[in-house]
Structure formats: structure tokens, C-alpha cells
PDB file of C-alpha atoms in Angstrom:
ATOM      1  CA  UNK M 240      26.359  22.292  10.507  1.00 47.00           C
ATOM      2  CA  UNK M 241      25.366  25.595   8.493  1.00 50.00           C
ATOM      3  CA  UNK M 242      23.936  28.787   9.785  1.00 49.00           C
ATOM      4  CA  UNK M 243      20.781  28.869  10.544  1.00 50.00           C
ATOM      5  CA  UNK M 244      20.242  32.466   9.327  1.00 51.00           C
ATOM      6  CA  UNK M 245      21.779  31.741   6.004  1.00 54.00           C
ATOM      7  CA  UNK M 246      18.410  32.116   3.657  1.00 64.00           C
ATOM      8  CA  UNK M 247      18.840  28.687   1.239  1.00 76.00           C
ATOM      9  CA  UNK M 248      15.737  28.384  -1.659  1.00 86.00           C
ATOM     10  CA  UNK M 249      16.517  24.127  -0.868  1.00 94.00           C
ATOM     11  CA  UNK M 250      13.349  22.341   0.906  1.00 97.00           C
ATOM     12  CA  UNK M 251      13.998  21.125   4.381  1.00 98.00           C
ATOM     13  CA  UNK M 252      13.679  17.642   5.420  1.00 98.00           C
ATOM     14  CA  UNK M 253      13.900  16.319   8.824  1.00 98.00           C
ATOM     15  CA  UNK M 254      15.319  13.115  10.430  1.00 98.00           C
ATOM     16  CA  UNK M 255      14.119  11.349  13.510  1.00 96.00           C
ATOM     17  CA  UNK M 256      16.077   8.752  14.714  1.00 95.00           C
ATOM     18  CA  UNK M 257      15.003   8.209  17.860  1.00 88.00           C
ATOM     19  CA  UNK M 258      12.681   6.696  19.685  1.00 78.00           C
ATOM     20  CA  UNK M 259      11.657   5.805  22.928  1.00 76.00           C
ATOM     21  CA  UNK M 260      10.701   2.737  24.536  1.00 72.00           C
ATOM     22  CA  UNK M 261      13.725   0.688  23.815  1.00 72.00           C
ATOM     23  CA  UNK M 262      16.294   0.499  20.277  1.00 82.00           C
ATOM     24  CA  UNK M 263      13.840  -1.886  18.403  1.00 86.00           C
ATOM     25  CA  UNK M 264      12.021   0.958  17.240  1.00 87.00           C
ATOM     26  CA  UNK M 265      15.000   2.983  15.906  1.00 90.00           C
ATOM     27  CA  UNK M 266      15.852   2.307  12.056  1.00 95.00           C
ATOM     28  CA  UNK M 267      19.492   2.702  11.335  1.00 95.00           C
ATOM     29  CA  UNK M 268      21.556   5.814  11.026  1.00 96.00           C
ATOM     30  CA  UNK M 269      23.672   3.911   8.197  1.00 97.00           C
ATOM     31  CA  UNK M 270      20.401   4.420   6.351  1.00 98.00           C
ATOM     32  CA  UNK M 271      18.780   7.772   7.571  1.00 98.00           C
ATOM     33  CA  UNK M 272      21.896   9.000   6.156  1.00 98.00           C
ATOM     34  CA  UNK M 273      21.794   7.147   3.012  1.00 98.00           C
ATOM     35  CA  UNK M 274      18.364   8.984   2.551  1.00 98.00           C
ATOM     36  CA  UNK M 275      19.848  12.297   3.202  1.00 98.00           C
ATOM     37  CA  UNK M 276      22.302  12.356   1.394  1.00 98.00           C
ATOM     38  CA  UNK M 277      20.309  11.282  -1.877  1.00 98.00           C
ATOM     39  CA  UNK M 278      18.605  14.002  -1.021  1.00 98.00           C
ATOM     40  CA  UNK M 279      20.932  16.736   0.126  1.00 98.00           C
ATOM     41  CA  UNK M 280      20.892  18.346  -3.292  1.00 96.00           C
ATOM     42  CA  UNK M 281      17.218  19.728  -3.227  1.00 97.00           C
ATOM     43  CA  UNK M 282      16.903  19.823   0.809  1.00 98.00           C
ATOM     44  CA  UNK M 283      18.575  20.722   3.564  1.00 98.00           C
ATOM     45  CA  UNK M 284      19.059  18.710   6.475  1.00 98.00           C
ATOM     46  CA  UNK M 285      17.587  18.732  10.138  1.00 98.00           C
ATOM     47  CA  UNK M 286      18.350  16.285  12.069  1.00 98.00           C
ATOM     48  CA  UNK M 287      15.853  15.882  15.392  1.00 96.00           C
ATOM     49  CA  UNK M 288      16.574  14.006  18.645  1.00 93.00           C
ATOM     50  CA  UNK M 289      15.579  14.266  22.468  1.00 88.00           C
ATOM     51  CA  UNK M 290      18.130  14.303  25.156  1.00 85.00           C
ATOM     52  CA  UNK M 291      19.070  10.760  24.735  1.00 86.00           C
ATOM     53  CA  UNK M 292      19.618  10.609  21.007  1.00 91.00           C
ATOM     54  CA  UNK M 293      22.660  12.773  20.110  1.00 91.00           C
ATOM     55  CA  UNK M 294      24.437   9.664  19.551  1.00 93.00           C
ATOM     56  CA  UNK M 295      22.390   8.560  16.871  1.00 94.00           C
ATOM     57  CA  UNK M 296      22.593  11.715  15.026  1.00 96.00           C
ATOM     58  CA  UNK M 297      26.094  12.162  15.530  1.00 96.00           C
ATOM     59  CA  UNK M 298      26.446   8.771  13.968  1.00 96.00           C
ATOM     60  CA  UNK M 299      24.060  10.605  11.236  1.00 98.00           C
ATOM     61  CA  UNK M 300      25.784  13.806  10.860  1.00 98.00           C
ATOM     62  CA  UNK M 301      29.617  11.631  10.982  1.00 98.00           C
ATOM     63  CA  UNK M 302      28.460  10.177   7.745  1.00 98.00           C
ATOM     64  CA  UNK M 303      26.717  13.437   6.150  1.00 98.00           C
ATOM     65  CA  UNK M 304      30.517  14.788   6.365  1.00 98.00           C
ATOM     66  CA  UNK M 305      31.982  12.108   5.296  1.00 98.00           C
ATOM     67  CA  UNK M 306      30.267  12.212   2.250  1.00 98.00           C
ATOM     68  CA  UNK M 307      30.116  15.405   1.686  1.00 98.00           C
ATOM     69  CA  UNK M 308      27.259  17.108   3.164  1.00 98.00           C
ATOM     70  CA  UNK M 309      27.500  20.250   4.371  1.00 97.00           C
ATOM     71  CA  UNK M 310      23.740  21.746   4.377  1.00 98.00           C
ATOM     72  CA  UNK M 311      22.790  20.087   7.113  1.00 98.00           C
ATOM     73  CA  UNK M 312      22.309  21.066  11.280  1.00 97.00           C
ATOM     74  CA  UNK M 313      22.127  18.311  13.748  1.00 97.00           C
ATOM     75  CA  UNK M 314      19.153  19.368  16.872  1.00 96.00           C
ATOM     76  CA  UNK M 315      19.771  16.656  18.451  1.00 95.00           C
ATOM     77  CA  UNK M 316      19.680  17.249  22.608  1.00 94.00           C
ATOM     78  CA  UNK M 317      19.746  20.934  21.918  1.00 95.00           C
ATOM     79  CA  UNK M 318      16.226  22.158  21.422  1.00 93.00           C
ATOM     80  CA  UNK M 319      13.442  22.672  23.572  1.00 92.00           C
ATOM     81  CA  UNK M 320       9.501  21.282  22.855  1.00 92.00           C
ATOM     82  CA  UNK M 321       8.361  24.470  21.679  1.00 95.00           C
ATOM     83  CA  UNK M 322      11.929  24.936  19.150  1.00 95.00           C
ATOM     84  CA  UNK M 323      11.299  20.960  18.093  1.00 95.00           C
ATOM     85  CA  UNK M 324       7.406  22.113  17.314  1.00 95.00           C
ATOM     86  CA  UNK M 325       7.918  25.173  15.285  1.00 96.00           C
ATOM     87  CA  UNK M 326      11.197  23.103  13.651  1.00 97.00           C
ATOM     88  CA  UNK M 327       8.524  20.432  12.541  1.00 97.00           C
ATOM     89  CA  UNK M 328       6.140  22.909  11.445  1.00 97.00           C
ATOM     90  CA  UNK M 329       8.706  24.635   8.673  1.00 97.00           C
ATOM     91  CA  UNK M 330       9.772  21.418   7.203  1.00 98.00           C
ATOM     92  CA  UNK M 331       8.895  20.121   3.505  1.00 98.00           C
ATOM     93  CA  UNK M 332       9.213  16.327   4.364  1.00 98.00           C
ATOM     94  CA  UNK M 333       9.986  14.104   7.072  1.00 98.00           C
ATOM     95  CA  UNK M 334      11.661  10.722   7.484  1.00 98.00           C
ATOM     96  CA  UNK M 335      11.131   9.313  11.669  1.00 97.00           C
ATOM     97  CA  UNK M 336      10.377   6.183  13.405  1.00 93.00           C
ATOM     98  CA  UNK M 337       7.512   5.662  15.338  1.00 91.00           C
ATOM     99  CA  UNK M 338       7.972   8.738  17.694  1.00 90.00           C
ATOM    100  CA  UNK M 339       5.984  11.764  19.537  1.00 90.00           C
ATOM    101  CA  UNK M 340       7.606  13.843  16.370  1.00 94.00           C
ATOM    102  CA  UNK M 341       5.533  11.768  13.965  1.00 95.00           C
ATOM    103  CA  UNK M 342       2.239  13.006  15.730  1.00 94.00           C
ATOM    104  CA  UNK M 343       3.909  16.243  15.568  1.00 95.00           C
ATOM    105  CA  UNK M 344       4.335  16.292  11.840  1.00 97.00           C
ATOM    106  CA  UNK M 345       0.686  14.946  11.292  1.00 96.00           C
ATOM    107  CA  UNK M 346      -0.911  18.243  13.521  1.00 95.00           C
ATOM    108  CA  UNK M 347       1.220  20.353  10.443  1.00 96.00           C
ATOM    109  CA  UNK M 348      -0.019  17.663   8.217  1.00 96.00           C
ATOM    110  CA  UNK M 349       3.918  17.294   6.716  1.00 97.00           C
ATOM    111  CA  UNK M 350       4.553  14.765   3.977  1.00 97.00           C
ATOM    112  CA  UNK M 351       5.834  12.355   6.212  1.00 97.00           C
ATOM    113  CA  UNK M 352       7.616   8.542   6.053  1.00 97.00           C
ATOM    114  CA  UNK M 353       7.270   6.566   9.137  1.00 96.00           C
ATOM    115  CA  UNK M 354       9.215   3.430   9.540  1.00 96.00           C
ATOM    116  CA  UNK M 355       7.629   1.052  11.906  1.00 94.00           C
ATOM    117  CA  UNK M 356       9.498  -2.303  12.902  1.00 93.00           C
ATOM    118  CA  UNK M 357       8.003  -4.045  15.945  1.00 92.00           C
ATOM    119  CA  UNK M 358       5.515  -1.327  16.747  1.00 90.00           C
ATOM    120  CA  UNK M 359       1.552  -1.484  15.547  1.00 90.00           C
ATOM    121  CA  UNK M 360       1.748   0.873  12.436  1.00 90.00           C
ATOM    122  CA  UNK M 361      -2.264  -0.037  12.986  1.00 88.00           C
ATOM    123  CA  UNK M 362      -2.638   1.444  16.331  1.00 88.00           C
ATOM    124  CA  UNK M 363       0.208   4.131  16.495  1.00 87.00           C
ATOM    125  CA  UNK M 364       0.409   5.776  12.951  1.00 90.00           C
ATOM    126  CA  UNK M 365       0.000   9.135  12.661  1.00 90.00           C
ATOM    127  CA  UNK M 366      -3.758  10.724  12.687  1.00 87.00           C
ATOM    128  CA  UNK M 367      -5.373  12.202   9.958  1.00 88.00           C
ATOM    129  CA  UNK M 368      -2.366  13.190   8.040  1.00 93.00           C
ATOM    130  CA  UNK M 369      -3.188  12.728   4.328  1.00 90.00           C
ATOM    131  CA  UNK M 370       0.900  13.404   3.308  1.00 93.00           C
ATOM    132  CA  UNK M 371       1.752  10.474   5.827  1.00 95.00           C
ATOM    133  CA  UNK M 372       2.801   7.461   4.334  1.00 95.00           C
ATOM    134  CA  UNK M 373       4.699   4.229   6.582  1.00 95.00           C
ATOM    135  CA  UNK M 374       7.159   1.584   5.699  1.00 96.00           C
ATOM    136  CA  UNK M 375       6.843  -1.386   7.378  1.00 96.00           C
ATOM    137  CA  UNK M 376       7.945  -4.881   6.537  1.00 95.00           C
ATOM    138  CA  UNK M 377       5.691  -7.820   6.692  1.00 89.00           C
ATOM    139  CA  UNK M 378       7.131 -10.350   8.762  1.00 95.00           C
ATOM    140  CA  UNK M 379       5.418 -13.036  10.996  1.00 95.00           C
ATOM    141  CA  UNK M 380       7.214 -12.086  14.383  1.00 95.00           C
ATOM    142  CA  UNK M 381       5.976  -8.391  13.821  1.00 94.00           C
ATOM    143  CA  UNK M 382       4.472  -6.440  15.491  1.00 93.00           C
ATOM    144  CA  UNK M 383       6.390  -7.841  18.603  1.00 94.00           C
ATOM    145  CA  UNK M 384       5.801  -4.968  20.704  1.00 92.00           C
ATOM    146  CA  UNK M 385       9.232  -5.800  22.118  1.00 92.00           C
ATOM    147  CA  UNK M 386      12.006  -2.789  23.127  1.00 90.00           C
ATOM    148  CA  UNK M 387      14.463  -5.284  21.856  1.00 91.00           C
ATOM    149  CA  UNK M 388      14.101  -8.033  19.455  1.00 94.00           C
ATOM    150  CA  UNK M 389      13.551 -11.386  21.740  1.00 94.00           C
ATOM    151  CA  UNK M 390      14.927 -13.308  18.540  1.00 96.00           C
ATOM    152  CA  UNK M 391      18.185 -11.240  18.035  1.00 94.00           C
ATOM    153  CA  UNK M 392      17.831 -10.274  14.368  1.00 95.00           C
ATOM    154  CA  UNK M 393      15.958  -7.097  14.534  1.00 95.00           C
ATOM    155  CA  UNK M 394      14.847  -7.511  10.759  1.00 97.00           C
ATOM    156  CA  UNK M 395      11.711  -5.550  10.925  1.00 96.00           C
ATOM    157  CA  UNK M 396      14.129  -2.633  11.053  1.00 96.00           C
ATOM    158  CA  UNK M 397      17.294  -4.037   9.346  1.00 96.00           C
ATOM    159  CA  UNK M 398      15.513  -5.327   6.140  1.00 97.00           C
ATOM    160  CA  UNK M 399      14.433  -1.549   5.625  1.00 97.00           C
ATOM    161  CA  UNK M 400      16.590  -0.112   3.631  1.00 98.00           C
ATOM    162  CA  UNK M 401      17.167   3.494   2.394  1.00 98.00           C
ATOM    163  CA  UNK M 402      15.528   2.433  -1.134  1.00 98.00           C
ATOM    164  CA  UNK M 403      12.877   1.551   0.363  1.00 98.00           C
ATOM    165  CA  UNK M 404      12.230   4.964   1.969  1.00 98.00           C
ATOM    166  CA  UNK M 405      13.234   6.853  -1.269  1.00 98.00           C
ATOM    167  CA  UNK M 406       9.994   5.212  -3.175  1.00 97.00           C
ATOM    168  CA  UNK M 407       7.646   6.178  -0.437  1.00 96.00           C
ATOM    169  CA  UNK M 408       9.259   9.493  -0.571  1.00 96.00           C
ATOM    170  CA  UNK M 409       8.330   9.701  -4.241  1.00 92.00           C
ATOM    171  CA  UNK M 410       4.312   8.499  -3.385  1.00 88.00           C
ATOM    172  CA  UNK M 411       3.971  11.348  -0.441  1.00 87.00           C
ATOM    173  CA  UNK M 412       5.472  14.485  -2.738  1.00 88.00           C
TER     174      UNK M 412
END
């Protein structure tokens, strides 16, 4: 990671790749990292994550090294509510699945990207955030409201790929 103190003029964008209630509702970190990266030139890098979820972001932050990235400092498992809150308050963007972040985000009103797979977008997306924008794909088994796909494919989440999140990126800024 980089030091925290170091004063960068980049934008900050945060990653959320977890989620509770079961791995259906996490996108993959192949492609939260694939969105980073593209993006590591004007922003630095938070990655966010509850107790449960450093794996996920080290799977994240294995492949921001590996190509590269250096601006970049993985939360995960080491920050309290009120640290995650005033994290999510300073950032410029934000790329999270359907999480407790992504209501977080909308009470800062942060240009936000929610990915939604088997949840309903409908019910759960964030409130009143104007900058809040989702990518969801329209399938006929979704919304399941399953914690893990009951047909084994998972492609609400695994059709969404990084490109995808890029152009909605572009519509929220």
C-alpha cells in the first residue's frame, strides 16, 4: 500500500467487494481490479471490506501489484465503522456490490456504481443519491434472491464485466 499521509492531487476511488448474505452478491475481484487499474492513473485506490472480506481484497490488491499498481491501500478487516464512514465520505467515486457501504456512499451522495446480480436493484438500491448509477444484467433467473446461485452459473455476476463498469463510470462523472 502507500502512506496514507503522503498528500497525492489523484481522486480517490473506492472498492467494495464484499457483501453479506452469501457470495452471489459479490462481483469478481478479477474485475474490480480490472477497473482499478484502468483507473489507477487519475485515482488512487481504497479498497473496503468488513472482517470477513480480506480475502477478496487481497485477491484485489495481488493483482494491483502485479500489474503495477502501487497507489493503492487495501482497508480491508482493518477499520472500524466510524474510519469506513469518514473513508466513504472523502472519496471521488465508488465501485461496490449491493452492500451497507452503498447506503453509505448515497448519505455523502458519492458518484457511485453498484453491481447487483441476484439482489432487487428495485428494492435495495441506494436512496436518493443522484451520482448513483447500477449495473445489472437482465436475465430471467434474476433477481433470485439466492446467497448462492441454485443453477450453478452465477451469470448475473460473471457476465459483468469490467467494461461494463467503465461506461457507467463515464455516465456518473
Amino acid at each position: 500500500g502507500y502512506d496514507s499521509e503522503k498528500k497525492s492531487d489523484k481522486k480517490i476511488l473506492g472498492l467494495n467487494p464484499g457483501a453479506t448474505y452469501g457470495s452471489a452478491k459479490r462481483w469478481y475481484p478479477e474485475e474490480f481490479a480490472k477497473v482499478a487499474i484502468e483507473l489507477s492513473k487519475d485515482y488512487d485506490i481504497m479498497i473496503f471490506g468488513g472482517p470477513n472480506e480480506d480475502e477478496i481484497a487481497r485477491d484485489i490488491e495481488k493483482l494491483l501489484v502485479d500489474a503495477g499498481v502501487k497507489n493503492y491501500k487495501n482497508l480491508a478487516a482493518k477499520t472500524s465503522v466510524e474510519e469506513l464512514i469518514s473513508g466513504i465520505s472523502k472519496l471521488d467515486l465508488f465501485v461496490t456490490n449491493d452492500s451497507g457501504p452503498m447506503h453509505l456512499a448515497a448519505a455523502f451522495q458519492i458518484p457511485t456504481v453498484t453491481i447487483f446480480g441476484p439482489t432487487k436493484y428495485t428494492e435495495t438500491n441506494q436512496w436518493m443519491n443522484e451520482k448513483g448509477v447500477i449495473v445489472t444484467k437482465d436475465l430471467d433467473c434474476a433477481p433470485c434472491m439466492k446467497r448462492i446461485c441454485p443453477l450453478g452459473h452465477h451469470n448475473c455476476m460473471k457476465l459483468i464485466k469490467a467494461d461494463d463498469v467503465l461506461e457507467k463510470i463515464r455516465e456518473v462523472l
